Tab-separated table of C-alpha atoms in Angstrom:
chain	number	residue	atom	x	y	z
A	1	UNK	CA	-15.825	2.533	-10.901
A	2	UNK	CA	-14.205	0.280	-8.520
A	3	UNK	CA	-11.733	2.237	-5.966
A	4	UNK	CA	-8.763	-0.329	-7.426
A	5	UNK	CA	-9.301	1.163	-10.894
A	6	UNK	CA	-9.710	4.793	-9.981
A	7	UNK	CA	-6.109	3.929	-8.135
A	8	UNK	CA	-4.694	2.544	-11.164
A	9	UNK	CA	-5.657	6.073	-13.286
A	10	UNK	CA	-4.283	8.108	-10.204
A	11	UNK	CA	-1.331	6.103	-10.407
A	12	UNK	CA	-0.864	6.494	-14.334
A	13	UNK	CA	-1.234	10.294	-13.613
A	14	UNK	CA	1.742	10.060	-11.272
A	15	UNK	CA	3.763	8.529	-13.333
A	16	UNK	CA	3.092	10.185	-16.565
A	17	UNK	CA	4.040	13.305	-14.823
A	18	UNK	CA	7.259	12.292	-14.034
A	19	UNK	CA	7.694	10.857	-17.346
A	20	UNK	CA	7.051	14.091	-18.768
A	21	UNK	CA	9.299	15.823	-16.324
A	22	UNK	CA	6.367	17.887	-14.647
A	23	UNK	CA	6.106	17.288	-10.989
A	24	UNK	CA	4.014	20.065	-10.356
A	25	UNK	CA	1.340	18.041	-11.865
A	26	UNK	CA	1.430	16.180	-8.675
A	27	UNK	CA	-0.257	18.790	-6.812
A	28	UNK	CA	-3.634	17.337	-6.848
A	29	UNK	CA	-2.722	13.590	-6.620
A	30	UNK	CA	-0.899	14.072	-3.129
A	31	UNK	CA	-2.215	14.551	0.246
A	32	UNK	CA	-0.854	17.945	1.656
A	33	UNK	CA	1.187	15.396	4.445
A	34	UNK	CA	2.336	13.031	2.119
A	35	UNK	CA	4.876	11.165	3.543
A	36	UNK	CA	7.319	10.050	0.774
A	37	UNK	CA	10.509	7.694	1.050
A	38	UNK	CA	12.932	7.510	-2.063
A	39	UNK	CA	16.181	5.632	-2.073
A	40	UNK	CA	17.228	7.963	-5.065
A	41	UNK	CA	16.127	11.425	-3.780
A	42	UNK	CA	15.515	11.285	0.191
A	43	UNK	CA	12.788	11.409	2.569
A	44	UNK	CA	9.947	14.383	2.568
A	45	UNK	CA	7.078	14.711	4.787
A	46	UNK	CA	4.817	17.130	2.760
A	47	UNK	CA	3.832	17.534	-0.756
A	48	UNK	CA	5.572	20.579	-1.346
A	49	UNK	CA	8.750	19.430	-0.658
A	50	UNK	CA	8.588	15.865	-2.808
A	51	UNK	CA	7.590	17.831	-5.332
A	52	UNK	CA	10.425	20.153	-5.204
A	53	UNK	CA	12.958	16.879	-5.154
A	54	UNK	CA	11.410	15.233	-8.217
A	55	UNK	CA	12.344	17.771	-10.506
A	56	UNK	CA	14.990	16.357	-12.743
A	57	UNK	CA	18.141	18.213	-12.219
A	58	UNK	CA	20.211	16.366	-15.174
A	59	UNK	CA	20.241	17.553	-18.583
A	60	UNK	CA	16.941	18.253	-20.558
A	61	UNK	CA	16.362	15.298	-22.103
A	62	UNK	CA	14.111	14.520	-24.989
A	63	UNK	CA	13.537	10.665	-24.739
A	64	UNK	CA	11.363	9.396	-22.286
A	65	UNK	CA	9.039	6.541	-21.443
A	66	UNK	CA	7.758	4.911	-18.383
A	67	UNK	CA	6.462	1.315	-18.392
A	68	UNK	CA	4.126	-0.051	-15.429
A	69	UNK	CA	4.385	-3.501	-14.734
A	70	UNK	CA	2.944	-5.783	-11.655
A	71	UNK	CA	-0.001	-3.769	-10.284
A	72	UNK	CA	-1.399	-4.610	-7.715
A	73	UNK	CA	-3.852	-2.812	-5.509
A	74	UNK	CA	-6.201	-3.613	-2.320
A	75	UNK	CA	-8.698	-1.471	-0.512
A	76	UNK	CA	-10.626	-2.005	2.689
A	77	UNK	CA	-13.086	1.239	2.929
A	78	UNK	CA	-11.412	5.060	2.731
A	79	UNK	CA	-7.291	3.044	2.305
A	80	UNK	CA	-5.707	1.393	-0.548
A	81	UNK	CA	-2.532	-0.125	-0.697
A	82	UNK	CA	-0.864	-0.634	-4.223
A	83	UNK	CA	2.035	-1.381	-5.211
A	84	UNK	CA	4.072	-2.058	-8.964
A	85	UNK	CA	7.252	-1.882	-10.659
A	86	UNK	CA	8.574	0.549	-13.054
A	87	UNK	CA	11.315	0.509	-15.908
A	88	UNK	CA	12.367	3.747	-17.456
A	89	UNK	CA	14.099	4.692	-20.215
A	90	UNK	CA	15.663	8.110	-20.711
A	91	UNK	CA	17.802	10.124	-22.793
A	92	UNK	CA	19.033	12.699	-25.560
A	93	UNK	CA	18.720	11.111	-28.923
A	94	UNK	CA	20.934	14.034	-31.009
A	95	UNK	CA	19.578	12.638	-34.428
A	96	UNK	CA	22.814	10.592	-35.068
A	97	UNK	CA	23.029	8.700	-31.188
A	98	UNK	CA	20.600	7.808	-28.161
A	99	UNK	CA	22.531	8.720	-24.981
A	100	UNK	CA	20.762	6.723	-22.631
A	101	UNK	CA	20.007	6.004	-18.844
A	102	UNK	CA	17.857	3.854	-18.165
A	103	UNK	CA	16.587	2.276	-14.570
A	104	UNK	CA	14.038	0.195	-12.653
A	105	UNK	CA	12.465	-0.256	-9.271
A	106	UNK	CA	9.257	-0.567	-6.776
A	107	UNK	CA	6.891	1.488	-6.228
A	108	UNK	CA	4.632	1.044	-2.572
A	109	UNK	CA	1.702	3.867	-2.461
A	110	UNK	CA	-0.945	4.190	0.325
A	111	UNK	CA	-3.958	6.100	-0.585
A	112	UNK	CA	-6.782	7.980	1.657
A	113	UNK	CA	-10.007	9.101	0.796
A	114	UNK	CA	-10.239	12.919	1.420
A	115	UNK	CA	-14.228	14.147	1.266
A	116	UNK	CA	-14.401	11.872	-1.821
A	117	UNK	CA	-11.344	11.828	-3.271
A	118	UNK	CA	-8.305	9.446	-3.431
A	119	UNK	CA	-5.348	11.291	-2.576
A	120	UNK	CA	-1.614	9.575	-2.401
A	121	UNK	CA	-0.601	9.296	1.549
A	122	UNK	CA	2.554	7.689	1.278
A	123	UNK	CA	5.128	6.816	-1.208
A	124	UNK	CA	8.197	4.087	-0.715
A	125	UNK	CA	10.211	3.740	-3.668
A	126	UNK	CA	13.387	1.176	-3.813
A	127	UNK	CA	15.709	1.410	-7.093
A	128	UNK	CA	16.835	-1.744	-8.200
A	129	UNK	CA	18.887	-1.674	-11.441
A	130	UNK	CA	20.332	1.233	-13.399
A	131	UNK	CA	22.294	1.067	-16.788
A	132	UNK	CA	23.821	3.879	-18.976
A	133	UNK	CA	24.650	7.494	-18.383
A	134	UNK	CA	23.885	7.635	-14.638
A	135	UNK	CA	25.357	11.057	-14.541
A	136	UNK	CA	22.385	12.422	-16.205
A	137	UNK	CA	20.530	11.493	-12.625
A	138	UNK	CA	22.324	14.300	-11.166
A	139	UNK	CA	21.929	14.363	-7.278
A	140	UNK	CA	20.707	10.987	-7.166
A	141	UNK	CA	21.941	8.175	-4.567
A	142	UNK	CA	22.468	5.393	-6.799
A	143	UNK	CA	23.517	1.811	-5.838
A	144	UNK	CA	26.141	0.249	-3.437
A	145	UNK	CA	26.487	-3.049	-4.879
A	146	UNK	CA	27.906	-4.272	-1.603
A	147	UNK	CA	24.471	-3.715	0.144
A	148	UNK	CA	21.276	-5.462	0.030
A	149	UNK	CA	18.693	-3.716	-1.984
A	150	UNK	CA	21.739	-1.520	-3.041
A	151	UNK	CA	21.148	1.107	-0.286
A	152	UNK	CA	19.058	1.311	2.656
A	153	UNK	CA	15.572	-0.273	1.411
A	154	UNK	CA	12.645	1.773	1.657
A	155	UNK	CA	10.061	-0.656	1.354
A	156	UNK	CA	9.894	-3.438	3.796
A	157	UNK	CA	7.310	-6.355	2.429
A	158	UNK	CA	6.202	-7.687	5.835
A	159	UNK	CA	4.889	-4.427	6.910
A	160	UNK	CA	4.341	-2.318	3.350
A	161	UNK	CA	3.080	-4.754	0.888
A	162	UNK	CA	-0.238	-4.689	-0.236
A	163	UNK	CA	-1.494	-8.377	1.447
A	164	UNK	CA	0.243	-7.003	4.571
A	165	UNK	CA	-1.347	-3.650	4.802
A	166	UNK	CA	-4.536	-4.867	3.983
A	167	UNK	CA	-4.954	-8.632	4.454
A	168	UNK	CA	-8.820	-8.553	3.347
A	169	UNK	CA	-9.640	-6.570	0.205
A	170	UNK	CA	-13.166	-5.287	0.247
A	171	UNK	CA	-13.579	-5.028	-3.676
A	172	UNK	CA	-14.316	-8.916	-5.729
A	173	UNK	CA	-11.735	-9.721	-8.181
A	174	UNK	CA	-12.682	-11.629	-11.192
A	175	UNK	CA	-10.764	-15.181	-11.408
A	176	UNK	CA	-8.306	-13.718	-14.080
A	177	UNK	CA	-7.728	-10.662	-11.676
A	178	UNK	CA	-7.076	-12.883	-8.986
A	179	UNK	CA	-4.685	-15.363	-11.082
A	180	UNK	CA	-2.795	-11.978	-12.072
A	181	UNK	CA	-2.605	-10.882	-8.313
A	182	UNK	CA	-1.244	-14.372	-7.158
A	183	UNK	CA	1.421	-14.125	-9.902
A	184	UNK	CA	2.679	-10.556	-8.631
A	185	UNK	CA	2.525	-11.736	-5.147
A	186	UNK	CA	5.266	-14.316	-6.345
A	187	UNK	CA	7.532	-11.622	-7.353
A	188	UNK	CA	6.883	-9.142	-4.678
A	189	UNK	CA	7.880	-11.579	-2.220
A	190	UNK	CA	10.528	-12.985	-3.896
A	191	UNK	CA	12.064	-9.523	-4.619
A	192	UNK	CA	11.593	-8.291	-1.488
A	193	UNK	CA	12.690	-11.411	0.541
A	194	UNK	CA	9.619	-12.115	2.004
A	195	UNK	CA	9.597	-15.520	1.569
A	196	UNK	CA	6.510	-16.408	3.762
A	197	UNK	CA	4.141	-14.275	1.142
A	198	UNK	CA	5.933	-15.479	-1.746
A	199	UNK	CA	5.411	-19.505	-0.658
A	200	UNK	CA	1.732	-18.172	-0.365
A	201	UNK	CA	1.396	-18.036	-4.552
A	202	UNK	CA	2.511	-21.849	-5.252
A	203	UNK	CA	1.647	-25.461	-3.307
A	204	UNK	CA	3.962	-27.165	-1.456
A	205	UNK	CA	4.925	-29.800	-4.396
A	206	UNK	CA	5.261	-27.085	-6.735
A	207	UNK	CA	7.618	-28.000	-9.443
A	208	UNK	CA	9.732	-25.508	-11.144
A	209	UNK	CA	10.553	-26.286	-14.875
A	210	UNK	CA	14.215	-24.319	-15.921
A	211	UNK	CA	13.241	-25.127	-19.909
A	212	UNK	CA	13.086	-28.370	-20.125
A	213	UNK	CA	14.403	-29.579	-16.972
A	214	UNK	CA	13.072	-29.948	-13.538
A	215	UNK	CA	15.182	-27.148	-11.489
A	216	UNK	CA	13.206	-27.688	-8.369
A	217	UNK	CA	10.406	-30.042	-7.087
A	218	UNK	CA	8.849	-28.774	-3.740
A	219	UNK	CA	8.219	-25.751	-2.416
A	220	UNK	CA	10.869	-26.382	0.593
A	221	UNK	CA	13.592	-26.399	-2.402
A	222	UNK	CA	12.545	-23.805	-4.588
A	223	UNK	CA	12.818	-21.382	-1.582
A	224	UNK	CA	16.186	-22.294	-0.815
A	225	UNK	CA	17.199	-21.679	-4.109
A	226	UNK	CA	15.817	-18.317	-4.284
A	227	UNK	CA	17.312	-17.303	-1.337
A	228	UNK	CA	20.176	-18.520	-2.356
A	229	UNK	CA	20.245	-15.921	-5.765
A	230	UNK	CA	19.144	-13.595	-3.102
A	231	UNK	CA	22.284	-13.721	-1.365
A	232	UNK	CA	24.203	-13.563	-5.098
A	233	UNK	CA	22.902	-10.239	-6.038
A	234	UNK	CA	22.013	-6.889	-4.664
A	235	UNK	CA	18.429	-6.830	-5.442
A	236	UNK	CA	15.837	-9.063	-7.686
A	237	UNK	CA	13.369	-7.925	-9.517
A	238	UNK	CA	11.123	-10.202	-11.396
A	239	UNK	CA	8.662	-7.931	-13.688
A	240	UNK	CA	6.617	-9.917	-15.514
A	241	UNK	CA	4.254	-8.695	-18.587
A	242	UNK	CA	1.429	-10.577	-18.359
A	243	UNK	CA	0.839	-12.124	-22.063
A	244	UNK	CA	-2.327	-14.252	-21.524
A	245	UNK	CA	-4.688	-16.421	-19.020
A	246	UNK	CA	-6.558	-19.529	-20.100
A	247	UNK	CA	-9.065	-20.671	-17.328
A	248	UNK	CA	-10.916	-23.893	-17.657
A	249	UNK	CA	-12.718	-24.731	-14.437
A	250	UNK	CA	-10.682	-24.829	-11.309
A	251	UNK	CA	-7.560	-24.750	-13.539
A	252	UNK	CA	-5.284	-22.214	-15.355
A	253	UNK	CA	-2.444	-21.522	-17.430
A	254	UNK	CA	-0.640	-18.072	-17.213
A	255	UNK	CA	1.648	-17.017	-19.793
A	256	UNK	CA	3.878	-13.753	-19.092
A	257	UNK	CA	7.100	-12.245	-20.187
A	258	UNK	CA	9.762	-11.425	-17.759
A	259	UNK	CA	11.148	-7.647	-18.608
A	260	UNK	CA	14.447	-7.245	-17.513
A	261	UNK	CA	15.882	-4.320	-19.955
A	262	UNK	CA	19.380	-4.425	-18.393
A	263	UNK	CA	19.731	-7.385	-19.415
A	264	UNK	CA	19.790	-7.999	-23.306
A	265	UNK	CA	22.621	-10.472	-23.710
A	266	UNK	CA	24.022	-9.736	-27.512
A	267	UNK	CA	21.189	-7.040	-27.891
A	268	UNK	CA	21.871	-3.652	-27.554
A	269	UNK	CA	20.294	-0.536	-27.164
A	270	UNK	CA	20.587	1.666	-29.846
A	271	UNK	CA	18.264	4.582	-31.768
A	272	UNK	CA	17.110	1.864	-33.967
A	273	UNK	CA	15.822	-0.476	-31.020
A	274	UNK	CA	14.856	1.884	-28.440
A	275	UNK	CA	11.093	1.457	-29.756
A	276	UNK	CA	11.471	-2.345	-29.237
A	277	UNK	CA	10.651	-3.987	-25.974
A	278	UNK	CA	12.786	-6.893	-24.918
A	279	UNK	CA	12.551	-9.663	-22.518
A	280	UNK	CA	14.435	-11.992	-20.894
A	281	UNK	CA	12.507	-15.308	-20.730
A	282	UNK	CA	8.849	-16.632	-21.350
A	283	UNK	CA	6.567	-18.226	-18.481
A	284	UNK	CA	4.489	-20.743	-18.577
A	285	UNK	CA	2.470	-21.304	-15.483
A	286	UNK	CA	-0.023	-23.729	-14.455
A	287	UNK	CA	-2.456	-22.681	-11.529
A	288	UNK	CA	-5.241	-24.705	-9.552
A	289	UNK	CA	-7.759	-23.186	-7.154
A	290	UNK	CA	-7.605	-24.754	-3.981
A	291	UNK	CA	-10.245	-23.432	-1.132
A	292	UNK	CA	-11.357	-20.740	-3.027
A	293	UNK	CA	-7.591	-19.360	-3.853
A	294	UNK	CA	-5.533	-19.694	-6.979
A	295	UNK	CA	-2.202	-21.014	-6.723
A	296	UNK	CA	0.836	-22.287	-8.995
A	297	UNK	CA	1.860	-25.984	-9.052
A	298	UNK	CA	3.891	-26.196	-11.918
A	299	UNK	CA	6.348	-23.002	-13.273
A	300	UNK	CA	7.887	-23.412	-16.447
A	301	UNK	CA	10.264	-20.526	-17.285
A	302	UNK	CA	12.276	-20.715	-20.425
A	303	UNK	CA	15.042	-18.062	-20.821
A	304	UNK	CA	16.291	-16.213	-23.800
A	305	UNK	CA	16.158	-13.030	-24.891
A	306	UNK	CA	13.758	-11.564	-27.439
A	307	UNK	CA	11.791	-8.238	-28.349
A	308	UNK	CA	8.675	-7.341	-29.603
A	309	UNK	CA	7.940	-3.833	-31.630
A	310	UNK	CA	5.966	-1.256	-29.216
A	311	UNK	CA	2.790	-0.700	-31.562
A	312	UNK	CA	1.681	1.832	-29.701
A	313	UNK	CA	2.470	3.854	-26.154
A	314	UNK	CA	1.115	3.030	-23.427
A	315	UNK	CA	2.070	2.443	-19.325
A	316	UNK	CA	0.372	-0.327	-18.608
A	317	UNK	CA	1.890	-2.753	-20.772
A	318	UNK	CA	0.029	-6.173	-19.997
A	319	UNK	CA	-2.001	-7.499	-22.777
A	320	UNK	CA	-4.848	-8.321	-20.494
C-alpha cells in the first residue's frame, strides 16, 4: 500500500470518530505530543487534552454525517502533509422535524512514521461556514464575519499547504491523480488567499467561462477578480466533488460539482431532503500537460443548484 493510501485511511478513521461522537477512538491515530490548532475549540499540545476538547458539549444528536472533499496528500520519507475539506450535517430528527446544524471547514494534517506506524503529529482546522442551530455547538468559537477567515486563521497556506510543506512528493501519481491534485491546488490556493499557489494550477492565457460568457481571459485578470471576491467574503471554500476525468494524450477534461450546502437558493434542508447531496455549480475544465505538469487552460463554470440522492453512505464522495 502506498503511503498516501494509508494516510487516506487514517484521515477517514479520524473523521469517522468525530462523526460518531467518539473522540476517544482517536488515541491510536495521534502522536502523544500532537500539536493541534482549531479555530472552534482552541489549541492543545498533546493527545489527551485534544481528545477531551473534542468531546461534543451540545445535546445528544441522532443525525450525523461528514463528507470529505479535496483530499491531497504529499509524502517525503517518514513525513507527510495532508489537506482536506469536510462538510458536516448534524442535528436531531424527532420524527416530525429536523433540527439541524451544518458547518464546513479545512483541515491540514501533518504525519510522522513512528516505529512503522503513521501518526498524526499536527492538526490545523479553520471553520469556513455555519448554518442552522448554532446553539448546538456549545462552547465553540464561531464566526465573526468582520474578520478575514471569520476568526484568527489557523492555516497559513504559504507555510502549511501540502505543496509548501513537501515541495517534492516522493510517490508517483497517475495522470488522473495529478489532474485531481491540480484542481485541489486551485481551490486551496484560492480559498487561503495564496494566489501564487493558486496560479500554478492554470496557464497564463487561461479563459474562465461563467455559463456561456467569458468572465476573464487571462491569469492576471482572473487572479484580480478572485482577489476582489476574497475581499467581499470572510472566507472562500471551493469544495469540489470530482465526477469524471477524460484523458487523451496530453489533453484532459475534468468534470466536477461544487459543494455548498449552505447556499441552496430555493431548496431547503428538511427530513425529506437530508439524504440528498446538494451542489451549487458544475465544472468542466480543460487541461494540457506542459513540461510534465497538468495545467488548466479553460474553466467552464455553470452555476445553478441541483441535487443527487445519496445512494450509499461514504465519506469520500468523489466518483473516482
